[in-house]
Short mmCIF file of C-alpha atoms and ligand atoms in Angstrom, two decimals:
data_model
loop_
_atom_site.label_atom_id
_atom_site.label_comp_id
_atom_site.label_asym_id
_atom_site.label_seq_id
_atom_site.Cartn_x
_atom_site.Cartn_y
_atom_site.Cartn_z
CA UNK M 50 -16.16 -6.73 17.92
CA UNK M 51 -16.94 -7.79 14.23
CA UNK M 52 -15.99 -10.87 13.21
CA UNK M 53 -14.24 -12.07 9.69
CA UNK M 54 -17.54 -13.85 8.65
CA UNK M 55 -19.91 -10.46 8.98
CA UNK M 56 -17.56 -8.38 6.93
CA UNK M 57 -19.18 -8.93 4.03
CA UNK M 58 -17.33 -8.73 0.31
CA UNK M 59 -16.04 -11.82 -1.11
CA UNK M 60 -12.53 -11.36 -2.83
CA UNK M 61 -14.27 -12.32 -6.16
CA UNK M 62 -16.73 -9.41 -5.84
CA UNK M 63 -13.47 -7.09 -5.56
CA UNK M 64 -11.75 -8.83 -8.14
CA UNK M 65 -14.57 -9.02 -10.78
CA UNK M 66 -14.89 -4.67 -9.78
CA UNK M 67 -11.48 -4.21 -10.14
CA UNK M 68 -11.40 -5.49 -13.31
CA UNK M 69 -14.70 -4.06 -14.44
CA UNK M 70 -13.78 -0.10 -13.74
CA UNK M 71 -10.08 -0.33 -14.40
CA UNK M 72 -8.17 -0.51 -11.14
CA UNK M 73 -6.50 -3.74 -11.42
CA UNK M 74 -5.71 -6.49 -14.51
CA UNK M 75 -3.82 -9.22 -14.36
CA UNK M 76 -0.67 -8.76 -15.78
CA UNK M 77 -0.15 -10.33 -19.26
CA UNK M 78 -4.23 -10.75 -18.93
CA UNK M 79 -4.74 -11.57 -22.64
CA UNK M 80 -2.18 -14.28 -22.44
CA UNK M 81 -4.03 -16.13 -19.62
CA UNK M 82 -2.47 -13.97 -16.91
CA UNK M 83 0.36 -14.87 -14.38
CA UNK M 84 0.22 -16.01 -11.30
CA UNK M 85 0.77 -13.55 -8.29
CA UNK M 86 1.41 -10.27 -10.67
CA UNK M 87 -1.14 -8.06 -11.55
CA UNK M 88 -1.39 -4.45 -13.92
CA UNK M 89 -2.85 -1.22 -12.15
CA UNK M 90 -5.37 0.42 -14.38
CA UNK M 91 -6.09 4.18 -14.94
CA UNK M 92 -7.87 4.27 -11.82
CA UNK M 93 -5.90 1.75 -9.87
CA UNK M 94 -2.92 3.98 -11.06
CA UNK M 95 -4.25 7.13 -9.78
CA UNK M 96 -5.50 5.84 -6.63
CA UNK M 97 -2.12 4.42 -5.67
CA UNK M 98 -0.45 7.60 -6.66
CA UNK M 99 -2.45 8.92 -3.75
CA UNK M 100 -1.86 6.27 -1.24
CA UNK M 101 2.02 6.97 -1.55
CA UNK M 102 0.81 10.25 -1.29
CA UNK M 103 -0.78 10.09 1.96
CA UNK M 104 1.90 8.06 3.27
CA UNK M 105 4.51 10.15 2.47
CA UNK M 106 2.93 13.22 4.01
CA UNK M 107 2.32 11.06 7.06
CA UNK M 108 6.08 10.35 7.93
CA UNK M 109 6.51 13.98 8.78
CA UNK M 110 7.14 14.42 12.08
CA UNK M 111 8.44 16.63 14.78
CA UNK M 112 11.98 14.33 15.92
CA UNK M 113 13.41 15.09 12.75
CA UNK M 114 13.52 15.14 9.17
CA UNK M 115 12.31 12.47 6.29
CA UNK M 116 14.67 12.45 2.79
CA UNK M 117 13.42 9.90 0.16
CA UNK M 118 15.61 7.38 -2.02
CA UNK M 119 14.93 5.55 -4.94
CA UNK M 120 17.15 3.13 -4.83
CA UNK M 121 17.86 0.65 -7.81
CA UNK M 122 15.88 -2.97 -8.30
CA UNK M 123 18.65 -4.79 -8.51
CA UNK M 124 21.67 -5.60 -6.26
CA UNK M 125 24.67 -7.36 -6.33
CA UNK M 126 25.11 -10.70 -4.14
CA UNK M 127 27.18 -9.05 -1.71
CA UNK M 128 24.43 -6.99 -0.37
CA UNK M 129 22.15 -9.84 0.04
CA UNK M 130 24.59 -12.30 1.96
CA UNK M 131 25.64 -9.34 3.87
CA UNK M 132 21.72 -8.70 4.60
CA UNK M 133 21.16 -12.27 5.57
CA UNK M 134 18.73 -12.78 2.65
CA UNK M 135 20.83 -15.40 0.58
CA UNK M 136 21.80 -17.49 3.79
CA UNK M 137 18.04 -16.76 5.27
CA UNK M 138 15.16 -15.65 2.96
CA UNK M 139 13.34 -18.57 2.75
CA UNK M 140 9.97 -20.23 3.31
CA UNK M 141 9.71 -24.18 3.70
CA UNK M 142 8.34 -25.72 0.86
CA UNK M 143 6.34 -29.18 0.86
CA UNK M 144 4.76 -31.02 -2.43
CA UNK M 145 1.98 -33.80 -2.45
CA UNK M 146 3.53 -36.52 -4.11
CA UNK M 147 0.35 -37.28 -5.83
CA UNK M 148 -0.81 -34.64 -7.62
CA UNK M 149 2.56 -32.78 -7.28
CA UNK M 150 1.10 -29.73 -6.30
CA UNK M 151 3.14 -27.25 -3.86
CA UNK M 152 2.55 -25.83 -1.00
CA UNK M 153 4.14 -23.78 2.10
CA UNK M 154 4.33 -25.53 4.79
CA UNK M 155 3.42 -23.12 7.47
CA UNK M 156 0.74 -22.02 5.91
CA UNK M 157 -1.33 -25.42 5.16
CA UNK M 158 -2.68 -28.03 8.02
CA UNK M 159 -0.65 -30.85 6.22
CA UNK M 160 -2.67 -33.46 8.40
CA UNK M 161 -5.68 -33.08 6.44
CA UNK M 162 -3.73 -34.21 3.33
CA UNK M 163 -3.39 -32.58 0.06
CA UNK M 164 -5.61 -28.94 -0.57
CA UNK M 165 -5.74 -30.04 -4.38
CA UNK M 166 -6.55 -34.15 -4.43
CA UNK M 167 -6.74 -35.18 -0.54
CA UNK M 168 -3.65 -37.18 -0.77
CA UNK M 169 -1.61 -37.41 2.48
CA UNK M 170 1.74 -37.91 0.43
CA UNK M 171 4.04 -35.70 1.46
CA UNK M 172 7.75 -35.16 0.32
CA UNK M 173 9.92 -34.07 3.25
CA UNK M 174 10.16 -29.65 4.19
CA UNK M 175 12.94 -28.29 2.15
CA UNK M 176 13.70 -24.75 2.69
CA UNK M 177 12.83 -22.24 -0.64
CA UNK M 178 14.64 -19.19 -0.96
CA UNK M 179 12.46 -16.64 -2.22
CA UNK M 180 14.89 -14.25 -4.33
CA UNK M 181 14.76 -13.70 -7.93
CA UNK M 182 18.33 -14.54 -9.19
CA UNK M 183 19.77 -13.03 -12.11
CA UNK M 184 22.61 -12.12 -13.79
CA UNK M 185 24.29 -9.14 -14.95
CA UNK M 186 25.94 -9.18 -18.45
CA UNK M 187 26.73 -11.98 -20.38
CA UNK M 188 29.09 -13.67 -18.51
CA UNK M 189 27.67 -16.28 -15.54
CA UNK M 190 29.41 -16.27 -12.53
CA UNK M 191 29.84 -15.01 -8.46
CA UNK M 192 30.97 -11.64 -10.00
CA UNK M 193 27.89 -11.21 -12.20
CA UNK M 194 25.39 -12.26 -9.99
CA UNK M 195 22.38 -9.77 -8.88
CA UNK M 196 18.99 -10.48 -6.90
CA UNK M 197 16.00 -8.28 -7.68
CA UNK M 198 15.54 -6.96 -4.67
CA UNK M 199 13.08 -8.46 -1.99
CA UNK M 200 12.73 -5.51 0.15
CA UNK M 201 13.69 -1.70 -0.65
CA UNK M 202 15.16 -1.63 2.83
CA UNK M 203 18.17 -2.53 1.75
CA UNK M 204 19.10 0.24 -0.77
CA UNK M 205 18.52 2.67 2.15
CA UNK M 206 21.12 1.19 4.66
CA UNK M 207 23.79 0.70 1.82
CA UNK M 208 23.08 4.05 1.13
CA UNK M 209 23.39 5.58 4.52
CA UNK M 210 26.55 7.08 4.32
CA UNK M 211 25.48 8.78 0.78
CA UNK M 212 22.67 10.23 2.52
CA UNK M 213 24.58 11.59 5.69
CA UNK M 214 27.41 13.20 3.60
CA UNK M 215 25.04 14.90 0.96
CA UNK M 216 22.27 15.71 3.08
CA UNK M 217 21.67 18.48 5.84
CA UNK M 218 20.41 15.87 7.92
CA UNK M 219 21.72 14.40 11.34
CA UNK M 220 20.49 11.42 13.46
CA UNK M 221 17.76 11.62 14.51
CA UNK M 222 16.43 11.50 10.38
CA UNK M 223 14.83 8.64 8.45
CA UNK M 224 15.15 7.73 4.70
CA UNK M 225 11.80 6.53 2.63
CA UNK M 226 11.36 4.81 -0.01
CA UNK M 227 8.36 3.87 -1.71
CA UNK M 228 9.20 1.36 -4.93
CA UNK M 229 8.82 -2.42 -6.04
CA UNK M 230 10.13 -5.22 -4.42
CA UNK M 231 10.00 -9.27 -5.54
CA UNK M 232 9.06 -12.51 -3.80
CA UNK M 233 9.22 -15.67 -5.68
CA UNK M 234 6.41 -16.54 -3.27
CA UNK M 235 5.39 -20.42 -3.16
CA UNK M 236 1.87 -19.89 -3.12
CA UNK M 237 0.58 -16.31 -4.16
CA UNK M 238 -2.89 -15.78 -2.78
CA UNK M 239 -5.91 -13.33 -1.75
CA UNK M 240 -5.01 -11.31 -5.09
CA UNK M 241 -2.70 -8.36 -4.01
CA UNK M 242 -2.28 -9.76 -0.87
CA UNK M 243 0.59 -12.48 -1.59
CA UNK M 244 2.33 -10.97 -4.98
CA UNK M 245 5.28 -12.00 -6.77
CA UNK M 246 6.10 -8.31 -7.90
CA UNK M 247 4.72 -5.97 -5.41
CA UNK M 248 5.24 -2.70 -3.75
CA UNK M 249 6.59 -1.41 -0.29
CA UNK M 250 7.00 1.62 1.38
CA UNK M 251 9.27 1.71 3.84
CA UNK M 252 11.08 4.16 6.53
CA UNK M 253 14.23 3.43 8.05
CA UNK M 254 14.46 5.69 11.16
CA UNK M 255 17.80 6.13 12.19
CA UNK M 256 18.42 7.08 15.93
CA UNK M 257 20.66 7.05 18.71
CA UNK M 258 20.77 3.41 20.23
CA UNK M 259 19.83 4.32 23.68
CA UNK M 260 16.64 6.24 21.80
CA UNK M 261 14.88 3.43 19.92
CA UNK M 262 12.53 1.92 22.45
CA UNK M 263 10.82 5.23 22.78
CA UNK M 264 10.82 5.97 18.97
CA UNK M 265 9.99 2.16 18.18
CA UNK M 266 6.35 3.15 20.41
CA UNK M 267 6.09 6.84 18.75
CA UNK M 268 6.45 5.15 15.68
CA UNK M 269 3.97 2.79 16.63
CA UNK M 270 1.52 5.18 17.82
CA UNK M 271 1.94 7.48 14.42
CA UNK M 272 1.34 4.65 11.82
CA UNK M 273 -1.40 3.74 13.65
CA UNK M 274 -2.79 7.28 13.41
CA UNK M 275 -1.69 7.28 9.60
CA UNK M 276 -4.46 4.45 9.27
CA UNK M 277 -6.80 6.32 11.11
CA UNK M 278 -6.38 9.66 9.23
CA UNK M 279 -6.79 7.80 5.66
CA UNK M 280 -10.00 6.60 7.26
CA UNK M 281 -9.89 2.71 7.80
CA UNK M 282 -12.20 1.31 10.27
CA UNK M 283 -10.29 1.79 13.96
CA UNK M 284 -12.64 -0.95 14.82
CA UNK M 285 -10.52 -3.61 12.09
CA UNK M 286 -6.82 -2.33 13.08
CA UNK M 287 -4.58 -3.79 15.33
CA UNK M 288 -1.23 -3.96 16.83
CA UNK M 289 0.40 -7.55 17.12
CA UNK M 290 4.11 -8.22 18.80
CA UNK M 291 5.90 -10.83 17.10
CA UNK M 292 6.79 -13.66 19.87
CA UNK M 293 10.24 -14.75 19.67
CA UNK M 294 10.23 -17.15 17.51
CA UNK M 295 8.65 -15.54 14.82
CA UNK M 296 10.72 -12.59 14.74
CA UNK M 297 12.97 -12.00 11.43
CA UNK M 298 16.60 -12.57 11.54
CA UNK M 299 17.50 -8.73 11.73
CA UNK M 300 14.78 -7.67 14.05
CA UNK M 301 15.08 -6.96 17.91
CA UNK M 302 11.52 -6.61 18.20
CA UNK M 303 8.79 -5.89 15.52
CA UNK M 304 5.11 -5.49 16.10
CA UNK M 305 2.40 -5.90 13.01
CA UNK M 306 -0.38 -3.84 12.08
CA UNK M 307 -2.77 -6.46 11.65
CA UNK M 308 -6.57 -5.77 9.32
CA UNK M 309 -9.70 -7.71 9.60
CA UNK M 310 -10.01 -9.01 6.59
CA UNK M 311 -12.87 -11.70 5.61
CA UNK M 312 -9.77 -14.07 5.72
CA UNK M 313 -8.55 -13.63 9.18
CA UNK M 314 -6.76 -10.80 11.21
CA UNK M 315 -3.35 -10.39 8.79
CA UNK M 316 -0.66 -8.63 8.23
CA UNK M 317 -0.56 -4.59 6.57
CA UNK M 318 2.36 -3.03 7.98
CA UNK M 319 5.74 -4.50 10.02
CA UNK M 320 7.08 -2.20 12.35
CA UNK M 321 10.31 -3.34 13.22
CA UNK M 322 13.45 -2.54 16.10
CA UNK M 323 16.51 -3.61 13.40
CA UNK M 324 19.21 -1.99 16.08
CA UNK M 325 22.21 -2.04 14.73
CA UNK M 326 22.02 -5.07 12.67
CA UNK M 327 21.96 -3.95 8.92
CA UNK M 328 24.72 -0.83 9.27
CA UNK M 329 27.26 -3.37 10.88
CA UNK M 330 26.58 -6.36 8.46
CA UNK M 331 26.82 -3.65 5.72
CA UNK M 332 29.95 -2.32 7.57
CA UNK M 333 31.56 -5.62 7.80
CA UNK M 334 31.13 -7.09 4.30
CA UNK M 335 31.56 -4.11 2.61
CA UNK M 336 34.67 -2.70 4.96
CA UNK M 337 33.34 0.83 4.69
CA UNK M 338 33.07 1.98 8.36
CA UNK M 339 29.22 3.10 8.49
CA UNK M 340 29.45 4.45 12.07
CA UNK M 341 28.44 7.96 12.86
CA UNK M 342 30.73 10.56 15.21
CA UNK M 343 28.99 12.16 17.87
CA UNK M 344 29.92 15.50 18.23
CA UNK M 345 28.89 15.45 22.18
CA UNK M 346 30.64 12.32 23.46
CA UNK M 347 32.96 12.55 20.64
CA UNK M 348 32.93 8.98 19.96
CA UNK M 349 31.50 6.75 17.45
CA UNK M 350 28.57 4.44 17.69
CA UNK M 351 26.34 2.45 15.75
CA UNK M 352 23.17 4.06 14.93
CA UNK M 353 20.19 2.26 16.01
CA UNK M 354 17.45 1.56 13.00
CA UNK M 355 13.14 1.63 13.40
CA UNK M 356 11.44 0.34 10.45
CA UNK M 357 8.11 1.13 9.45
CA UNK M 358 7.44 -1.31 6.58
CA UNK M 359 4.03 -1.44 4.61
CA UNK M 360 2.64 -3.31 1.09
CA UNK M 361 1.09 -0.33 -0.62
CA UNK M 362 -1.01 -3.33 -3.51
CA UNK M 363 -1.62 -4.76 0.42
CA UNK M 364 -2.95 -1.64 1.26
CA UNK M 365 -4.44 -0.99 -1.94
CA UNK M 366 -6.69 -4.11 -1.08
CA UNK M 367 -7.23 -3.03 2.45
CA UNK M 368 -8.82 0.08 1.53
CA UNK M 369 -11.00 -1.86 -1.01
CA UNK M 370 -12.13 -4.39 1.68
CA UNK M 371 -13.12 -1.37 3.80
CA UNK M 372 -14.77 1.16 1.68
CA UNK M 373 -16.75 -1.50 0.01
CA UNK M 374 -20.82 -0.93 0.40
CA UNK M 375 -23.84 -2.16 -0.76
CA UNK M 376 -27.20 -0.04 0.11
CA UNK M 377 -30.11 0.55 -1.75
CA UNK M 378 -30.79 4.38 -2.84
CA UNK M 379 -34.06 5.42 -3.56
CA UNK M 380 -35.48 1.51 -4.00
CA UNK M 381 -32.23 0.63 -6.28
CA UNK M 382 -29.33 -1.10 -5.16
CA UNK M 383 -25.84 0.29 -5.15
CA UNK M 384 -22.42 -0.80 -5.17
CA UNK M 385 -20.15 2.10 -3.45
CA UNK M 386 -16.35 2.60 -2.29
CA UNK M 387 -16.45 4.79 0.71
CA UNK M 388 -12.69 5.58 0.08
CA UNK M 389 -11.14 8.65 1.43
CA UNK M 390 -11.55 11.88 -0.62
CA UNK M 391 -7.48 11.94 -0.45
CA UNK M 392 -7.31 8.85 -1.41
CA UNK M 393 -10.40 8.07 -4.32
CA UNK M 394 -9.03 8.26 -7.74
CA UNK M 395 -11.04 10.48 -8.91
CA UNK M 396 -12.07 13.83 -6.94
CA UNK M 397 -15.50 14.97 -8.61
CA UNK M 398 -17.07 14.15 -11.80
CA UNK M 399 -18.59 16.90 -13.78
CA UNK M 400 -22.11 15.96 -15.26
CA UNK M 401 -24.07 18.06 -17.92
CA UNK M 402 -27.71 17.46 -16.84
CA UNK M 403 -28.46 17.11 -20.50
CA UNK M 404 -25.55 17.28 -23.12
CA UNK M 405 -26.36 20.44 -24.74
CA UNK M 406 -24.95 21.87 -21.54
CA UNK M 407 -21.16 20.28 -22.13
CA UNK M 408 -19.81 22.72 -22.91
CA UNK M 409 -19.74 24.90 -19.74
CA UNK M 410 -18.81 21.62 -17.91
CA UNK M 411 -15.88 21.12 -20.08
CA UNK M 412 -14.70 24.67 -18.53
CA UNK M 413 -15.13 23.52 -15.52
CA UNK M 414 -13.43 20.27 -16.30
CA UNK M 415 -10.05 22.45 -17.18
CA UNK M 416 -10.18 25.11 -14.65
CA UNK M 417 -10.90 21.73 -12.01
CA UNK M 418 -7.62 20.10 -13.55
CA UNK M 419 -5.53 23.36 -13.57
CA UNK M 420 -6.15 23.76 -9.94
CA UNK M 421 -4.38 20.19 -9.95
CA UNK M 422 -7.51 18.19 -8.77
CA UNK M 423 -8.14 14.70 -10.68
CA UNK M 424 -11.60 14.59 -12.36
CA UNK M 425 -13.86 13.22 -14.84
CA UNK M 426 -16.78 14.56 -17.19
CA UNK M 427 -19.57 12.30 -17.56
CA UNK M 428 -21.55 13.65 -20.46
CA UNK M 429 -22.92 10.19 -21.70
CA UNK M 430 -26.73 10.00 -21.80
CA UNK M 431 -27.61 7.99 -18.78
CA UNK M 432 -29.63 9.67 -16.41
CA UNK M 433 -27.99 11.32 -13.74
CA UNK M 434 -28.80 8.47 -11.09
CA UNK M 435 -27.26 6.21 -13.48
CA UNK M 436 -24.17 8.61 -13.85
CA UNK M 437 -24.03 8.79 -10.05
CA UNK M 438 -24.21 5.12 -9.13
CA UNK M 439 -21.14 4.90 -11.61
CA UNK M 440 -19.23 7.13 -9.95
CA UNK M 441 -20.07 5.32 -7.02
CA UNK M 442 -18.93 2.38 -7.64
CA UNK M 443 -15.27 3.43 -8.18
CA UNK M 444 -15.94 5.59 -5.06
CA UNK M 445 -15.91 9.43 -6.41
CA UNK M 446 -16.41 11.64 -3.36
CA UNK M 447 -18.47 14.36 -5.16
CA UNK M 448 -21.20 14.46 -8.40
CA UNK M 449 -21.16 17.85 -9.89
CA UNK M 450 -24.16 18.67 -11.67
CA UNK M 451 -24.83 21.75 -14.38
CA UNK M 452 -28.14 22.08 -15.04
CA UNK M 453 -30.60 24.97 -16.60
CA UNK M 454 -30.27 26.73 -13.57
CA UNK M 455 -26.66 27.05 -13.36
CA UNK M 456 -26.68 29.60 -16.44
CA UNK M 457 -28.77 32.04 -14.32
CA UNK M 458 -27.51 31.15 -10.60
CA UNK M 459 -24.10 30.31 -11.40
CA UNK M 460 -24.28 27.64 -9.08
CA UNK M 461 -23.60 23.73 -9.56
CA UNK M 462 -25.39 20.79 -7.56
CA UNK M 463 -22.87 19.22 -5.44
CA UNK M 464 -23.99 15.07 -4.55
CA UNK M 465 -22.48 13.80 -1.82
CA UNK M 466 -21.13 10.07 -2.34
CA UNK M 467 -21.98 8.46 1.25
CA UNK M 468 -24.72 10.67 2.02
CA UNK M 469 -26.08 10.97 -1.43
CA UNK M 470 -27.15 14.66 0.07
CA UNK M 471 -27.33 17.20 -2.46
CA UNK M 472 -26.44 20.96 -2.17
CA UNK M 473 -25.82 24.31 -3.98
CA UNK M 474 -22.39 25.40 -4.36
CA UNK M 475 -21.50 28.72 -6.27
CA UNK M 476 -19.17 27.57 -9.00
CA UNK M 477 -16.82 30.63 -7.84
CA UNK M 478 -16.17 28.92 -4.51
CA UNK M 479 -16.13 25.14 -5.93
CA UNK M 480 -12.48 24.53 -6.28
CA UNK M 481 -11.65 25.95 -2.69
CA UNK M 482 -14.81 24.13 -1.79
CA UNK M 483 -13.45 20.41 -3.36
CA UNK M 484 -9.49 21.33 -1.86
CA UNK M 485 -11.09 21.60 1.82
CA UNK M 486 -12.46 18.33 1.41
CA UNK M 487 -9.03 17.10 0.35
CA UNK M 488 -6.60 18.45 3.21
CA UNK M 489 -9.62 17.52 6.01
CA UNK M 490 -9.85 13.86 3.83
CA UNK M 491 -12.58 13.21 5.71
CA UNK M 492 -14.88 9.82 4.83
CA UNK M 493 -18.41 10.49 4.81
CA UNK M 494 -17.61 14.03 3.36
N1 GAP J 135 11.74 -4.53 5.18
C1 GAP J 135 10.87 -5.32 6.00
C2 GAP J 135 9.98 -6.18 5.26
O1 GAP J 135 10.08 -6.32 4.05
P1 GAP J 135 7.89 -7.72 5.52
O2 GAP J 135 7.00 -7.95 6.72
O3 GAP J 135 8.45 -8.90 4.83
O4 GAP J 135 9.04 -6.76 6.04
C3 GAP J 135 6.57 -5.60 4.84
O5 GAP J 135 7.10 -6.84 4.48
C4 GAP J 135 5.21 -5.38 4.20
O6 GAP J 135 5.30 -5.61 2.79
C5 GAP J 135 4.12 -6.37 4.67
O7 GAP J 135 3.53 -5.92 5.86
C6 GAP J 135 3.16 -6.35 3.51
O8 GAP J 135 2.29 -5.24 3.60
C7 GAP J 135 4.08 -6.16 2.32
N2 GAP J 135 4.35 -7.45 1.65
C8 GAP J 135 5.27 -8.37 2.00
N3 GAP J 135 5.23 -9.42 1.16
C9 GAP J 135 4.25 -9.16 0.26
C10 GAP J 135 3.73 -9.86 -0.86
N4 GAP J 135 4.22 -11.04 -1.24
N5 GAP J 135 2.72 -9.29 -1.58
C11 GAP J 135 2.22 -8.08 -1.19
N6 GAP J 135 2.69 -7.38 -0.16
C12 GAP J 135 3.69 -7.90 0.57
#
């Protein structure tokens, strides 16, 4: 078992990287920044491209069929009291007296006094709803106000019926959604961990009632293998049930996919049993009837609802925290992200041994990009162990070398990230060769 304090990176390390190759900023960073929302980069852009990606391809599955939604940020108040969010999205709140700084209360041991200036002066718990209010138009009032939305959940369930009438789908099917979601959270923290402005990407599986228990556990069982297939360490993933008293106000039962991080065993992905909760609040406030006939028993029922809910900026981090190595290559030491070949930003980078030779990379560059793969050319002077440990360090599965040789043999030197083996690939075979290594996504490739 391996323990928070021997997995090595410090958030700072990841944080300082991040900012040093381009995956993450903080938003408004030459401003000062803002607390709890951050920029994605080029790379952090591509790379999260291919977690949805991944995660999209995962939810297919043999009970039925997976349509996607984008459904708007903002919605109207009457979906959010009708969700339980205005009445119950909240956190409680507690401020030192002192120093005036503010804290959640769960989530600090208020008996050792203040975090900030030691003071044990606290004002009483108040509750903090954690909704972005707005308003929509110029006019204030109960008509015109909106919430940015906290979860994408909800646009799915208020848009069940859409789905069902426009759609050649029939329960058993789930609707996904990957998109942004907001959380005027107290106390933002562990960079994309806690965010103010984040992203989700959730399933709602809808299913016949007396089904869920069994699809709440294949659920279960094919997120976890999700995890496993982008190639996180099985060793740092969990599965936690909620006790009772922790479970949301919607949910019947919800487990969570919990990651080792240095900071503790936390949170990635909720997987929740919603039964019937959100189509009959929906149902009720709205006085659209969202039940669903059944052509066998001819009646009408409720369908039940599994949720598979994960951060992808949460997972973003997770992958960081895992693929993060230091070793020492041929006497020098080297920083690299043993990410997933399906999931690294950038495939292969092409490298001219010397730069008289661009040009026949630069060909290889295009014909690389037309067969839709996402790579670099690296035709700056360093020498090539610089080049690679560059590459490393933002985690690019493959180093593609054309050297003198190539012009006779017609063959590239492939360099293996994790490995740092070398071999020789005939540059007629390369693309199929890269592709392979993308549908196996295999780590260690
Ligand atoms: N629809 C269910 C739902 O929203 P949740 O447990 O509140 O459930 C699901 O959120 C996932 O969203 C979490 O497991 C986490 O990965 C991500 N998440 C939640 N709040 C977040 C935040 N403030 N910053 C980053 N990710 C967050």
């Amino acid at each position: 078992m391996i323990k928070p304090s021997e997995t090595s990176v410090s958030l700072e390390t990841l944080v300082s990287l991040c900012k040093r190759r381009g995956f993450v900023f903080p938003a408004a960073d030459i401003y000062g920044g803002i607390n709890g929302v951050y920029d994605f980069g080029p790379l952090g852009t591509l790379m999260k491209k291919n977690i949805r990606k991944a995660w999209l391809t995962s939810l297919e599955n043999k009970w039925g069929s997976v349509v996607e939604l984008e459904g708007s940020l903002l919605a109207p108040e009457a979906v959010w009291k009708a969700s339980g969010h205005v009445e119950g999205f909240h956190d409680p709140m507690i401020d030192c007296k002192n120093c005036k700084h503010r804290y959640r209360a769960d989530d600090t041991d208020l008996s050792k006094g203040c975090p900030h200036c030691g003071k044990n002066d606290w004002t009483e718990v108040r509750n903090f709803n954690m909704m972005f209010k707005t308003q929509l138009g110029a006019l204030e009032g109960a008509s015109s106000t909106c919430y940015l939305r906290p979860e994408t959940a909800q646009a799915i369930f208020v848009n069940f019926k859409n789905v069902l009438s426009t759609c050649r789908v029939k329960v058993p099917f789930g609707i996904a959604q990957a998109g942004k979601s907001f959380r005027n959270e107290i106390t933002p923290k562990q960079f994309l961990f806690r965010m103010r402005e984040f992203e989700q990407m959730e399933i709602e599986w809808f299913c016949k009632p007396e089904t869920s228990n069994d699809f709440l556990q294949q659920w279960i069982d094919h997120r976890l293998a999700f995890y496993k297939a982008i190639g996180i360490s099985s060793e740092k993933i969990r599965v936690r049930e909620h006790t009772k008293d922790e479970l949301a106000h919607y949910a019947a039962r919800c487990v969570d996919v919990e990651y080792l991080f240095p900071f503790g065993w936390k949170e990635i992905e909720g997987i929740a049993h919603r039964g019937a909760f959100d189509l009959t609040q929906h149902s009720n406030h709205s006085g659209k009837d969202l039940a669903v006939f059944d052509e066998e028993t001819k009646e009408s029922y409720m369908p039940h609802v599994v949720e598979a809910s994960v951060g992808t900026d949460r997972l973003f981090l997770t992958l960081l925290y895992d693929s993060y190595f230091e070793d020492e290559v041929e006497g020098e030491k080297r920083i690299v992200l043993k990410i997933d070949p399906t999931i690294a930003p950038i495939t292969a980078a092409f490298m001219p041994l010397v730069k008289k030779l661009s040009e026949p990379v630069e060909k290889l560059y295009h014909a690389a990009k037309r067969a839709g793969l996402s790579v670099q050319v690296d035709d700056s002077g360093a020498s090539i162990g610089k080049r690679y440990r560059r590459q490393d360090e933002i985690g690019t599965p493959f180093c593609i070398t054309y050297d003198f040789e190539s012009e006779q043999d017609h063959c590239v030197t492939v360099r293996h990230r994790d490995t740092t083996k070398q071999e020789r690939i005939a540059i007629e075979k390369l693309m199929d060769y890269l592709h392979s290594h993308l549908t196996k996504g295999t780590r260690n490739a």
